[in-house]
Short mmCIF file of C-alpha atoms in Angstrom, two decimals:
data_model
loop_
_atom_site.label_atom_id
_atom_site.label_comp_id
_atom_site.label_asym_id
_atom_site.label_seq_id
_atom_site.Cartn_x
_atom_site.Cartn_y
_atom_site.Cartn_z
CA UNK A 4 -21.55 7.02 -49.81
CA UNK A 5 -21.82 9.41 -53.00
CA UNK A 6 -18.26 10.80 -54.35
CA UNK A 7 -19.35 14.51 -53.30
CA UNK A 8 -19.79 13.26 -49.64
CA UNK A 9 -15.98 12.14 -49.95
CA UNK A 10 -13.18 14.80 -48.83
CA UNK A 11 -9.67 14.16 -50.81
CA UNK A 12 -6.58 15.92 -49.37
CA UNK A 13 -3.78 16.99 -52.17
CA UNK A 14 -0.54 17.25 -50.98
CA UNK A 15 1.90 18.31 -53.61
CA UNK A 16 4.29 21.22 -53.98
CA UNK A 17 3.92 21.79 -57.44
CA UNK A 18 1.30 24.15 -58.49
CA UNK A 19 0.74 22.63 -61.81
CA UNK A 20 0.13 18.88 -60.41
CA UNK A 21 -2.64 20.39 -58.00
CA UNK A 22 -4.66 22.11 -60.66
CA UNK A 23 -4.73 18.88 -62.50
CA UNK A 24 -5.26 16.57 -59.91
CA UNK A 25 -8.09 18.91 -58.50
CA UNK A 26 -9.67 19.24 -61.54
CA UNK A 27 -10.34 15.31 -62.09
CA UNK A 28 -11.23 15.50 -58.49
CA UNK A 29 -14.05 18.30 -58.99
CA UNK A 30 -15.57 17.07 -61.55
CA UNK A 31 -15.81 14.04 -60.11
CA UNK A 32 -18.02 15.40 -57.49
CA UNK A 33 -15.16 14.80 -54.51
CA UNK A 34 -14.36 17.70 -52.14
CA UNK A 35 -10.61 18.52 -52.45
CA UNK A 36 -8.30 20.44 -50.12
CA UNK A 37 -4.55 21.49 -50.68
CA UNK A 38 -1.59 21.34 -48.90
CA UNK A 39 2.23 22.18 -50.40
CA UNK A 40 4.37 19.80 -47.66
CA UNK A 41 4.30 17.74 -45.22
CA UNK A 42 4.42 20.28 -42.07
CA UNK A 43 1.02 21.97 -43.84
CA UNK A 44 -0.63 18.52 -44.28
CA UNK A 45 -0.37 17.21 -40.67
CA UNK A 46 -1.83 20.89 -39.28
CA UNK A 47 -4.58 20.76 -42.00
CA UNK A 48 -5.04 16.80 -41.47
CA UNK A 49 -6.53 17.77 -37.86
CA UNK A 50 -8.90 20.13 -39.11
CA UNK A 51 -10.63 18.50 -42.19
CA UNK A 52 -10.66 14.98 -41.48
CA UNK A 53 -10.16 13.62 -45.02
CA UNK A 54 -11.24 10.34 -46.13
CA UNK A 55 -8.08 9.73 -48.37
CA UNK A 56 -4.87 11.64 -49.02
CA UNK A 57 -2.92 11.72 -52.64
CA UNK A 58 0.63 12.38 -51.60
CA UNK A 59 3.79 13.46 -53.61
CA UNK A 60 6.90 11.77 -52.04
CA UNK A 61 9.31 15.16 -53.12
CA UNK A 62 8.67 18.14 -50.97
CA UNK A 63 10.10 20.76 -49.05
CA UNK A 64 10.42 20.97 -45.22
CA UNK A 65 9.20 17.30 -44.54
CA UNK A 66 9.10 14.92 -47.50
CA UNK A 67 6.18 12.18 -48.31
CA UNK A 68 7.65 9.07 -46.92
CA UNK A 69 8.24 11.43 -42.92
CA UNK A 70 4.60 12.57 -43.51
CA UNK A 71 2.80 9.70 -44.12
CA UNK A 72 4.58 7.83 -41.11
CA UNK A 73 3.36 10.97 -38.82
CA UNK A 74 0.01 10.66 -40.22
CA UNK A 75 0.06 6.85 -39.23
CA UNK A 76 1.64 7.04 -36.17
CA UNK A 77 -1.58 8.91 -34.63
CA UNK A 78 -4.61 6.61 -33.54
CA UNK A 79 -7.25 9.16 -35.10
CA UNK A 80 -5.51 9.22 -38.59
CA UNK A 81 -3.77 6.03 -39.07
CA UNK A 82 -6.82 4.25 -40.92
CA UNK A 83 -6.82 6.86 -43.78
CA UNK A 84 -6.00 5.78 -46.97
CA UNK A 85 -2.46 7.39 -47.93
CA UNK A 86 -1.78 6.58 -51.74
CA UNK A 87 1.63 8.01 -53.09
CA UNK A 88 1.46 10.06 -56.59
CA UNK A 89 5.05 10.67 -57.31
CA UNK A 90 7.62 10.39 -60.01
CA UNK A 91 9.90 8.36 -57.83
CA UNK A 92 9.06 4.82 -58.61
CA UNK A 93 12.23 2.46 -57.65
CA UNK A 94 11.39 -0.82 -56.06
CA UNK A 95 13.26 0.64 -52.90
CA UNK A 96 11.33 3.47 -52.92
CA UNK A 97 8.00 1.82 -53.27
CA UNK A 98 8.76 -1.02 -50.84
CA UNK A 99 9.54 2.41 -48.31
CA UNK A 100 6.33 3.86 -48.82
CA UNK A 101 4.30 0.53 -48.13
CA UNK A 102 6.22 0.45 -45.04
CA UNK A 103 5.58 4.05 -44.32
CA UNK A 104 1.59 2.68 -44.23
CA UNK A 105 0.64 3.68 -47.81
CA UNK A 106 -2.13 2.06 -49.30
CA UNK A 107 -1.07 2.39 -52.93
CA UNK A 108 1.26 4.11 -55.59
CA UNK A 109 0.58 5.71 -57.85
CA UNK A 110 3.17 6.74 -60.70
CA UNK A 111 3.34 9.73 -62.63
CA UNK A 112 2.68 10.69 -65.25
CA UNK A 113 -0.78 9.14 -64.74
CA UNK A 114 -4.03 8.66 -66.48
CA UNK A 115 -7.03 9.97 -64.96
CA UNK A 116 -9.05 6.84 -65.41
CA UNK A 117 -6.35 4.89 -62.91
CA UNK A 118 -6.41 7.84 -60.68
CA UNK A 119 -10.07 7.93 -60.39
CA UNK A 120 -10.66 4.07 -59.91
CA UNK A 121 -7.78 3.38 -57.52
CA UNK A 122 -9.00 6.33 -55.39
CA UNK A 123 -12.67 4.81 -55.60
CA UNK A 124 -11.26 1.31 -54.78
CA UNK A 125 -9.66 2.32 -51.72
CA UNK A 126 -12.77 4.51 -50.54
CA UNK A 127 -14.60 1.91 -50.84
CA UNK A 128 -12.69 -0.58 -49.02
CA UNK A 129 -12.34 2.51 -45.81
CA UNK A 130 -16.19 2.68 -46.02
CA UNK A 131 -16.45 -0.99 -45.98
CA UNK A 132 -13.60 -1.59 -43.30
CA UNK A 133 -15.86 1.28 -41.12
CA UNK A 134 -18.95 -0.22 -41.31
CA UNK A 135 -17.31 -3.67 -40.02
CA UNK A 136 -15.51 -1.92 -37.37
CA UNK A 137 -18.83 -0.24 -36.60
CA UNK A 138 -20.78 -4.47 -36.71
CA UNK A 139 -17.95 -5.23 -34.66
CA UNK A 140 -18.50 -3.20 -32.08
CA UNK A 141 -22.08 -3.95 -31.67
CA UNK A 142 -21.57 -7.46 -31.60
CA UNK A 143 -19.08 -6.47 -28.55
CA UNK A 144 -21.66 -5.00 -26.73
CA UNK A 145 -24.13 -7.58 -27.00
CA UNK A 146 -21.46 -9.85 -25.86
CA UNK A 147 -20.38 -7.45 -22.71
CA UNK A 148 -24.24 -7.99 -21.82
CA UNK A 149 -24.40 -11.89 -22.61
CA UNK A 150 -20.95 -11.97 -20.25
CA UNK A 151 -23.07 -10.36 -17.82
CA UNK A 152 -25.97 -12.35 -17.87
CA UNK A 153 -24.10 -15.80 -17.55
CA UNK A 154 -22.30 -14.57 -14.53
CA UNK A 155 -25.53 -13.56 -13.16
CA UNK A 156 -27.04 -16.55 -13.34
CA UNK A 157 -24.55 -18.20 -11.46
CA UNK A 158 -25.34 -19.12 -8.06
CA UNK A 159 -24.55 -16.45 -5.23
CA UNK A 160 -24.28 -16.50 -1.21
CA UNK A 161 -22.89 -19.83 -1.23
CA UNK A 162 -22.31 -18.78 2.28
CA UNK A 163 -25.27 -18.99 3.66
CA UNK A 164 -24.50 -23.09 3.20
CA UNK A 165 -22.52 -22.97 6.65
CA UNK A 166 -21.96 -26.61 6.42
CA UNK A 167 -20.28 -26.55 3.70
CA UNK A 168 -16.99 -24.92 2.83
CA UNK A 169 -17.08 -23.86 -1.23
CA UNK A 170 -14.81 -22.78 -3.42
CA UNK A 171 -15.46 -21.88 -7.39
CA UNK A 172 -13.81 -20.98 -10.54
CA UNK A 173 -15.80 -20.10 -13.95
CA UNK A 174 -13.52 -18.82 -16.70
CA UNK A 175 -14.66 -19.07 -19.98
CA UNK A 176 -12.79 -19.36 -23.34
CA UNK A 177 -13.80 -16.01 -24.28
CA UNK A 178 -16.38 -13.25 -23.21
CA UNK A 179 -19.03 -16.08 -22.91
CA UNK A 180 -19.00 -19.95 -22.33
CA UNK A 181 -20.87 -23.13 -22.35
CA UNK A 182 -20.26 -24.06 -18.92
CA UNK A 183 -23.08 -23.82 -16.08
CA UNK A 184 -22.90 -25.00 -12.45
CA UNK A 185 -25.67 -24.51 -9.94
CA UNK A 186 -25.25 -25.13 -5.99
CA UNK A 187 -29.06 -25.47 -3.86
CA UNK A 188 -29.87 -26.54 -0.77
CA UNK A 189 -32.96 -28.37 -2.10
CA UNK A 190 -34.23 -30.13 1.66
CA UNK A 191 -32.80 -29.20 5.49
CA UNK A 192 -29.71 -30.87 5.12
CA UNK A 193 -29.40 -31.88 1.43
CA UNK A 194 -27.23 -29.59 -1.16
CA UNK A 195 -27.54 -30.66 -4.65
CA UNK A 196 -24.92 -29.43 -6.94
CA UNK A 197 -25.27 -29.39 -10.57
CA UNK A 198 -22.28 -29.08 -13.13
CA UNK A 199 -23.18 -29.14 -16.75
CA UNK A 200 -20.63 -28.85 -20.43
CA UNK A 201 -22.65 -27.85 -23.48
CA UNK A 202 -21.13 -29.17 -26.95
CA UNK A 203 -19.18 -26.46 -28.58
CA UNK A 204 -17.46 -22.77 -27.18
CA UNK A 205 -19.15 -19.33 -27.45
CA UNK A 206 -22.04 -18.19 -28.18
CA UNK A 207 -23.68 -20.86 -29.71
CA UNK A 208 -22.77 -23.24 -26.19
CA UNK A 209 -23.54 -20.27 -24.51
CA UNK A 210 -27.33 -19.85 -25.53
CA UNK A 211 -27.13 -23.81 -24.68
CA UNK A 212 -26.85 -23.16 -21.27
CA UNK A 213 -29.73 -21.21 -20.96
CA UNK A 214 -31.59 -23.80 -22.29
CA UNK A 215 -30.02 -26.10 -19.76
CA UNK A 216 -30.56 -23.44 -17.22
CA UNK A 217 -34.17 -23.45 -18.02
CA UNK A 218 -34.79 -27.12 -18.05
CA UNK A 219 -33.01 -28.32 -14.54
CA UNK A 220 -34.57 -25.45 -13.18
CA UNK A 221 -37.92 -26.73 -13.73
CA UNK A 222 -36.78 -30.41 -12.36
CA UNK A 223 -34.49 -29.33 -9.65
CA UNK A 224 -36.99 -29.00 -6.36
CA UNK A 225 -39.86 -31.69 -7.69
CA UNK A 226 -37.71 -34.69 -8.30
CA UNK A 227 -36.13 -36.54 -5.82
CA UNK A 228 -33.14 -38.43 -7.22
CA UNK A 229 -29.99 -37.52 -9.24
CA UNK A 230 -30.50 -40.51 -11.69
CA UNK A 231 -34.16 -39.87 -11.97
CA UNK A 232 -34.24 -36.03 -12.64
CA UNK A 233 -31.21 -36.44 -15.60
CA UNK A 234 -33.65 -39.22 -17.00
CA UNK A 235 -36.73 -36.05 -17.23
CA UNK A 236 -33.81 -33.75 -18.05
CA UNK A 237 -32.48 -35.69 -21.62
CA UNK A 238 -36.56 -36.36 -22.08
CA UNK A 239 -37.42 -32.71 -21.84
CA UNK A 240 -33.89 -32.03 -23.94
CA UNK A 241 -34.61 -34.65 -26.71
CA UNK A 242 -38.79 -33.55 -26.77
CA UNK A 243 -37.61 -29.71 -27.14
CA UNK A 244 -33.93 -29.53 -29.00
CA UNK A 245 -33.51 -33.01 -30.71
CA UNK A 246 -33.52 -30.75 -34.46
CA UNK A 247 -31.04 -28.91 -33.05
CA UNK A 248 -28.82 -31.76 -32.25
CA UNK A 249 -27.48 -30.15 -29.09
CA UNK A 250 -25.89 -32.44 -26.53
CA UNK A 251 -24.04 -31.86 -23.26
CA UNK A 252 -22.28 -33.55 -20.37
CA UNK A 253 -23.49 -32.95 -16.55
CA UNK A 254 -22.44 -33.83 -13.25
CA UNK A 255 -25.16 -34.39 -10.55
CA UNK A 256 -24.63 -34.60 -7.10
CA UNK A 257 -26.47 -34.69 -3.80
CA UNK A 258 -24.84 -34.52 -0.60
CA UNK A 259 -26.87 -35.68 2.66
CA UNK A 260 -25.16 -34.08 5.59
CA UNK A 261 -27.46 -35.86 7.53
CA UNK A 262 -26.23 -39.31 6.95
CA UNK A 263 -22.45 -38.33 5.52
CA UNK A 264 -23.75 -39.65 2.47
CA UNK A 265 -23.37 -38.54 -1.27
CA UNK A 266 -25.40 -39.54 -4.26
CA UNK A 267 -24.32 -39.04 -8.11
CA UNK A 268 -25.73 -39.42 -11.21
CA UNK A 269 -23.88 -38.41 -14.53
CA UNK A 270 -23.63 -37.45 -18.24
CA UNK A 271 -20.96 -38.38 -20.51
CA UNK A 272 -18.49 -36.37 -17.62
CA UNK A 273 -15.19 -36.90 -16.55
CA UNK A 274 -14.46 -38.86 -14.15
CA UNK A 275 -15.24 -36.47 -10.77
CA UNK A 276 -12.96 -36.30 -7.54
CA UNK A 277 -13.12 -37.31 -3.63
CA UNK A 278 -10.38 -36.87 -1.90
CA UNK A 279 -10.52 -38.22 1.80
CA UNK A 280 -9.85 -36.62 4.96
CA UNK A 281 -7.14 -39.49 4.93
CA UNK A 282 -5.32 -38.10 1.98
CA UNK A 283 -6.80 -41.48 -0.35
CA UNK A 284 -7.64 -39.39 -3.68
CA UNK A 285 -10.29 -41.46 -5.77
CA UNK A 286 -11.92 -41.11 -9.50
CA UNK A 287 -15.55 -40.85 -9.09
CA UNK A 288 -17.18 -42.66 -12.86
CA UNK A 289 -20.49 -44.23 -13.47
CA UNK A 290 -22.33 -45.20 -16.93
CA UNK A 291 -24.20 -42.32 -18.66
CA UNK A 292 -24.71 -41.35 -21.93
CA UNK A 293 -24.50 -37.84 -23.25
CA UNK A 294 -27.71 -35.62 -22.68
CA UNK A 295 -29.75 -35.27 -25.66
CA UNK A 296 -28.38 -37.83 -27.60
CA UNK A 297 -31.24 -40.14 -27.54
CA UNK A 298 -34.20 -40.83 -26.12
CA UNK A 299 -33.80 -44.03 -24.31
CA UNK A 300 -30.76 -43.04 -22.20
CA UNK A 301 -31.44 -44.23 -18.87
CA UNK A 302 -28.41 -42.99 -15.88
CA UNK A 303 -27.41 -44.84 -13.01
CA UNK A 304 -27.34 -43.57 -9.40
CA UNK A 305 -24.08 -43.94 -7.35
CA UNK A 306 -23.99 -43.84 -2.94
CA UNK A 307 -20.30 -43.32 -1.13
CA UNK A 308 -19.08 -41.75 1.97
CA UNK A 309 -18.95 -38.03 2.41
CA UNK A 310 -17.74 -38.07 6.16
CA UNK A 311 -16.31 -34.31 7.81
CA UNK A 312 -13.03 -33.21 6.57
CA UNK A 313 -13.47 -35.06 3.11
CA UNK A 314 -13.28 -32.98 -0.46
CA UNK A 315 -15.31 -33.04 -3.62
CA UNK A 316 -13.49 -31.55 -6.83
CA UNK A 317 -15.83 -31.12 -9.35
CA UNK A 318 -14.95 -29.90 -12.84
CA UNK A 319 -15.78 -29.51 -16.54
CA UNK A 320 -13.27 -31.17 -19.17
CA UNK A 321 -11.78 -27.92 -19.72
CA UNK A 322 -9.68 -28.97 -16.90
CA UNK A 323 -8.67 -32.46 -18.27
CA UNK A 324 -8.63 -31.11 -22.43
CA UNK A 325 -6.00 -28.19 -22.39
CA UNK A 326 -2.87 -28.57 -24.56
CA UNK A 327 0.63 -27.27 -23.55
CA UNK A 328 3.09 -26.17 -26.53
CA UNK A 329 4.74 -29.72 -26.69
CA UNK A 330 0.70 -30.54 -27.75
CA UNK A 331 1.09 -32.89 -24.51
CA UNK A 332 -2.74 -32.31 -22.84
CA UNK A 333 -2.95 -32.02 -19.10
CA UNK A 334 -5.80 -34.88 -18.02
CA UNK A 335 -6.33 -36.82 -15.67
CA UNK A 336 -2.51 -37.40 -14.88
CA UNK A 337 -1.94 -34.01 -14.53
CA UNK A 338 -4.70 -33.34 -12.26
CA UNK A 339 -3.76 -36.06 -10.18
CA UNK A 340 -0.30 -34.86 -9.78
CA UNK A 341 -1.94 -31.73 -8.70
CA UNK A 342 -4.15 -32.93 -6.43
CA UNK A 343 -1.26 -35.66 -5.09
CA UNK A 344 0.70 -32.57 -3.86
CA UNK A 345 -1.85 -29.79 -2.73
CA UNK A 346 -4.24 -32.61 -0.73
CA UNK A 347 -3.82 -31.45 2.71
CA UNK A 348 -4.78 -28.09 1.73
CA UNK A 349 -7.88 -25.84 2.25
CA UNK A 350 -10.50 -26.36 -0.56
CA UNK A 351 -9.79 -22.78 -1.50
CA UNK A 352 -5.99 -23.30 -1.92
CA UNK A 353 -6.46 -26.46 -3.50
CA UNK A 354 -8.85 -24.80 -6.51
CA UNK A 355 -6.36 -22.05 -6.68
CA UNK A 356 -3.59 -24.53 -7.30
CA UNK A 357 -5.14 -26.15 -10.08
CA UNK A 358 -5.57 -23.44 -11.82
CA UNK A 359 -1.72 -22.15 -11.02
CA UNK A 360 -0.89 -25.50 -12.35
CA UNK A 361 -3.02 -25.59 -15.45
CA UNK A 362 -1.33 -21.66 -15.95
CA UNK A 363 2.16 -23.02 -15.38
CA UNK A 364 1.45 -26.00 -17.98
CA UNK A 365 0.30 -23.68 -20.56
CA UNK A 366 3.50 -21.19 -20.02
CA UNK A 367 1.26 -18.40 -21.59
CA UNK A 368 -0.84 -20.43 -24.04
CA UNK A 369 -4.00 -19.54 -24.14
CA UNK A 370 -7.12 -21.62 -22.76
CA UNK A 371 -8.39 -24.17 -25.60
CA UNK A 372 -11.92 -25.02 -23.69
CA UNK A 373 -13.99 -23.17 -20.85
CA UNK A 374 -12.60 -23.84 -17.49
CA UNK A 375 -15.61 -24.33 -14.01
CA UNK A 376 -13.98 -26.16 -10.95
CA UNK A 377 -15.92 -26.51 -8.05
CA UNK A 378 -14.57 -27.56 -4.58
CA UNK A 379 -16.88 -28.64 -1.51
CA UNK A 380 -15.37 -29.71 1.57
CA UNK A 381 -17.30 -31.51 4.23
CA UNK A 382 -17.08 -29.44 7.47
CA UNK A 383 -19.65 -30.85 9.38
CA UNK A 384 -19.97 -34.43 10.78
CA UNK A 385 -23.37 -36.13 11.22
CA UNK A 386 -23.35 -35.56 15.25
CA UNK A 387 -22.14 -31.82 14.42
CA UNK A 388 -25.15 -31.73 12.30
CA UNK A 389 -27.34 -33.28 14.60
CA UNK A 390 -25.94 -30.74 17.66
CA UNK A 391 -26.42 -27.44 14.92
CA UNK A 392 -29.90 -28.59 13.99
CA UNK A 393 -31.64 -30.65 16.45
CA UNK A 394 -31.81 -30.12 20.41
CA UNK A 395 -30.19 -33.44 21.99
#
């Protein structure tokens, strides 16, 4: 911005110190205005808008250090430079004008060159703190709509899986995350429920899961077991991103309702949960390395149980990898105290309580990792099955 495209208020009670000050101003090329107190600059403040105010500390009716605190104290004014030109220059009364909210003193008598470049400097440094205020909220908004498509993109009318009872949780780090979790009923009577971690938090894991997104989607209907479709996932991965170096952890899981059956495949994930209609809670691991770490990763495929009334927890490490104030992280200890006391409750209840319990761990720390838990109870029985969708 040119200096003529700058507006300076002078506030000063002494006529001489104006016509000075105004003329280094003018020829300059700034615009000045004038104002002989404090009570005059606050009404005048709302009117022009200036860009910077030079203000004498000795006045009449409301002195410099009142003024610039008013001036400060309203949300429309309070990022206008304020730099004190007075005779007054004690330490205690500079220290009082920085914590008035003055940018800079100023003492008189002055030279014009100081004048001129500390006015400049802090012009500058508005401009430049305006135009990053202005980047920052356009970055914002581009975030509000990447919050909105990830959220999106999650799966919806989980309902409509009657045999089933589901309960989820997705909070992210911050506006966006690198968590994604998908829920299908890919065949009459087979869900398949995919949980996936990308490296990293933000944007950056964010744009990762639409990559990952993209890719299961693709392999999600056409292939036919868990172990098999992460194998084409870390090929297509590796084929497409390997430049990138861009890795992430998944959880794959097909439940039969048919045959009370579950099969899992996995990625580098924690260590999954079943707890039994019996109350026995049991860590779910197999062998699997990290997708899109390297092309001859092969994963494993693992059968249990899944009879009515039993309880998957699914989750990404966010659950295991938060840190309380003591630095003492949660894991899988703290989960399975969780889990240990809530286990007779409805899947709902029991996702609620780990979060309450992660909350209550933190006492008001804030979340170090994205957070997705996913809870599926059984609620149907192979004969129940066989009664809802066969004629007997």
């Amino acid at each position: 911005m040119d200096e003529n495209q700058y507006r300076i208020l002078i506030v000063d009670d002494t006529q001489k110190n104006i016509q000075l000050i105004g003329t280094i101003l003018k020829e300059e090329g700034y615009t000045i205005n004038v104002a002989q107190n404090g009570v005059q600059a606050l009404n005048l403040i709302s009117k022009i808008n200036p860009d910077l105010i030079l203000l004498d500390v000795m006045m009449p009716e409301m002195d410099g250090f009142e003024a610039c605190q008013k001036i400060k104290e309203n949300p429309k004014y309070k990022d206008i430079p304020i730099i004190f030109l007075t005779a007054r220059v004690d330490t205690e009364d500079i220290v009082k004008g920085f914590e008035m909210g003055a940018a800079d003193y100023i003492a008189k008598p002055f030279q014009a060159e100081e004048l001129l470049a500390r006015i400049s400097t802090h012009l500058e440094l508005r401009n430049s703190k305006i135009q990053l205020q202005s980047t920052l909220k356009s970055i914002q908004r581009d975030l509000d709509i990447a919050q909105n498509i990830q959220h999106n993109i999650l799966p919806k009318n989980l309902d409509s899986l009657k045999n089933l009872k589901l309960a989820t949780q997705y909070l992210p780090m911050s506006e966006v995350g690198g968590d994604f979790y998908d829920i299908s009923e890919i065949r009459p009577g087979i869900v398949r429920v995919f949980l996936a971690d990308a490296t990293g938090h933000g944007i950056q894991a964010a744009l990762i899961t639409m990559a990952i997104k993209s890719e299961y989607e693709s392999l999600k209907l056409r292939v036919k077991e868990p172990s098999e479709l992460l194998n084409h996932l870390n090929a297509n991965f590796m084929k497409k991103f390997e430049s990138l170096s861009t890795f992430f952890t998944c959880f794959l899981v097909d439940i039969h309702l048919n045959k009370n059956k579950v099969f899992f495949s996995m990625a580098a994930h924690p260590r999954q949960v079943l707890i039994k209609q019996t109350g026995e809670i049991k860590f779910l691991a197999t062998k699997g390395p990290l997708i899109g770490l390297s092309k001859s990763n092969r994963y494993n495929l693992v059968e249990f149980d899944f009879s009515k009334g039993d309880t998957l927890i699914l989750f990404s490490d966010g659950v295991y990898e938060e840190f309380n104030r003591e630095k003492v992280e949660f894991g899988q200890n703290g989960l399975y105290e969780v889990l240990t006391q809530n286990k007779d409750k409805n899947v709902n209840q029991l996702v609620e309580n780990i979060l309450e319990s992660l909350e209550n761990f933190l006492e008001g720390k804030p979340k170090q990792d994205d957070i997705t838990i996913i809870g599926i109870e059984n609620s149907i029985g192979w004969n129940d099955f066989k009664n809802h969708f066969f004629e007997i």
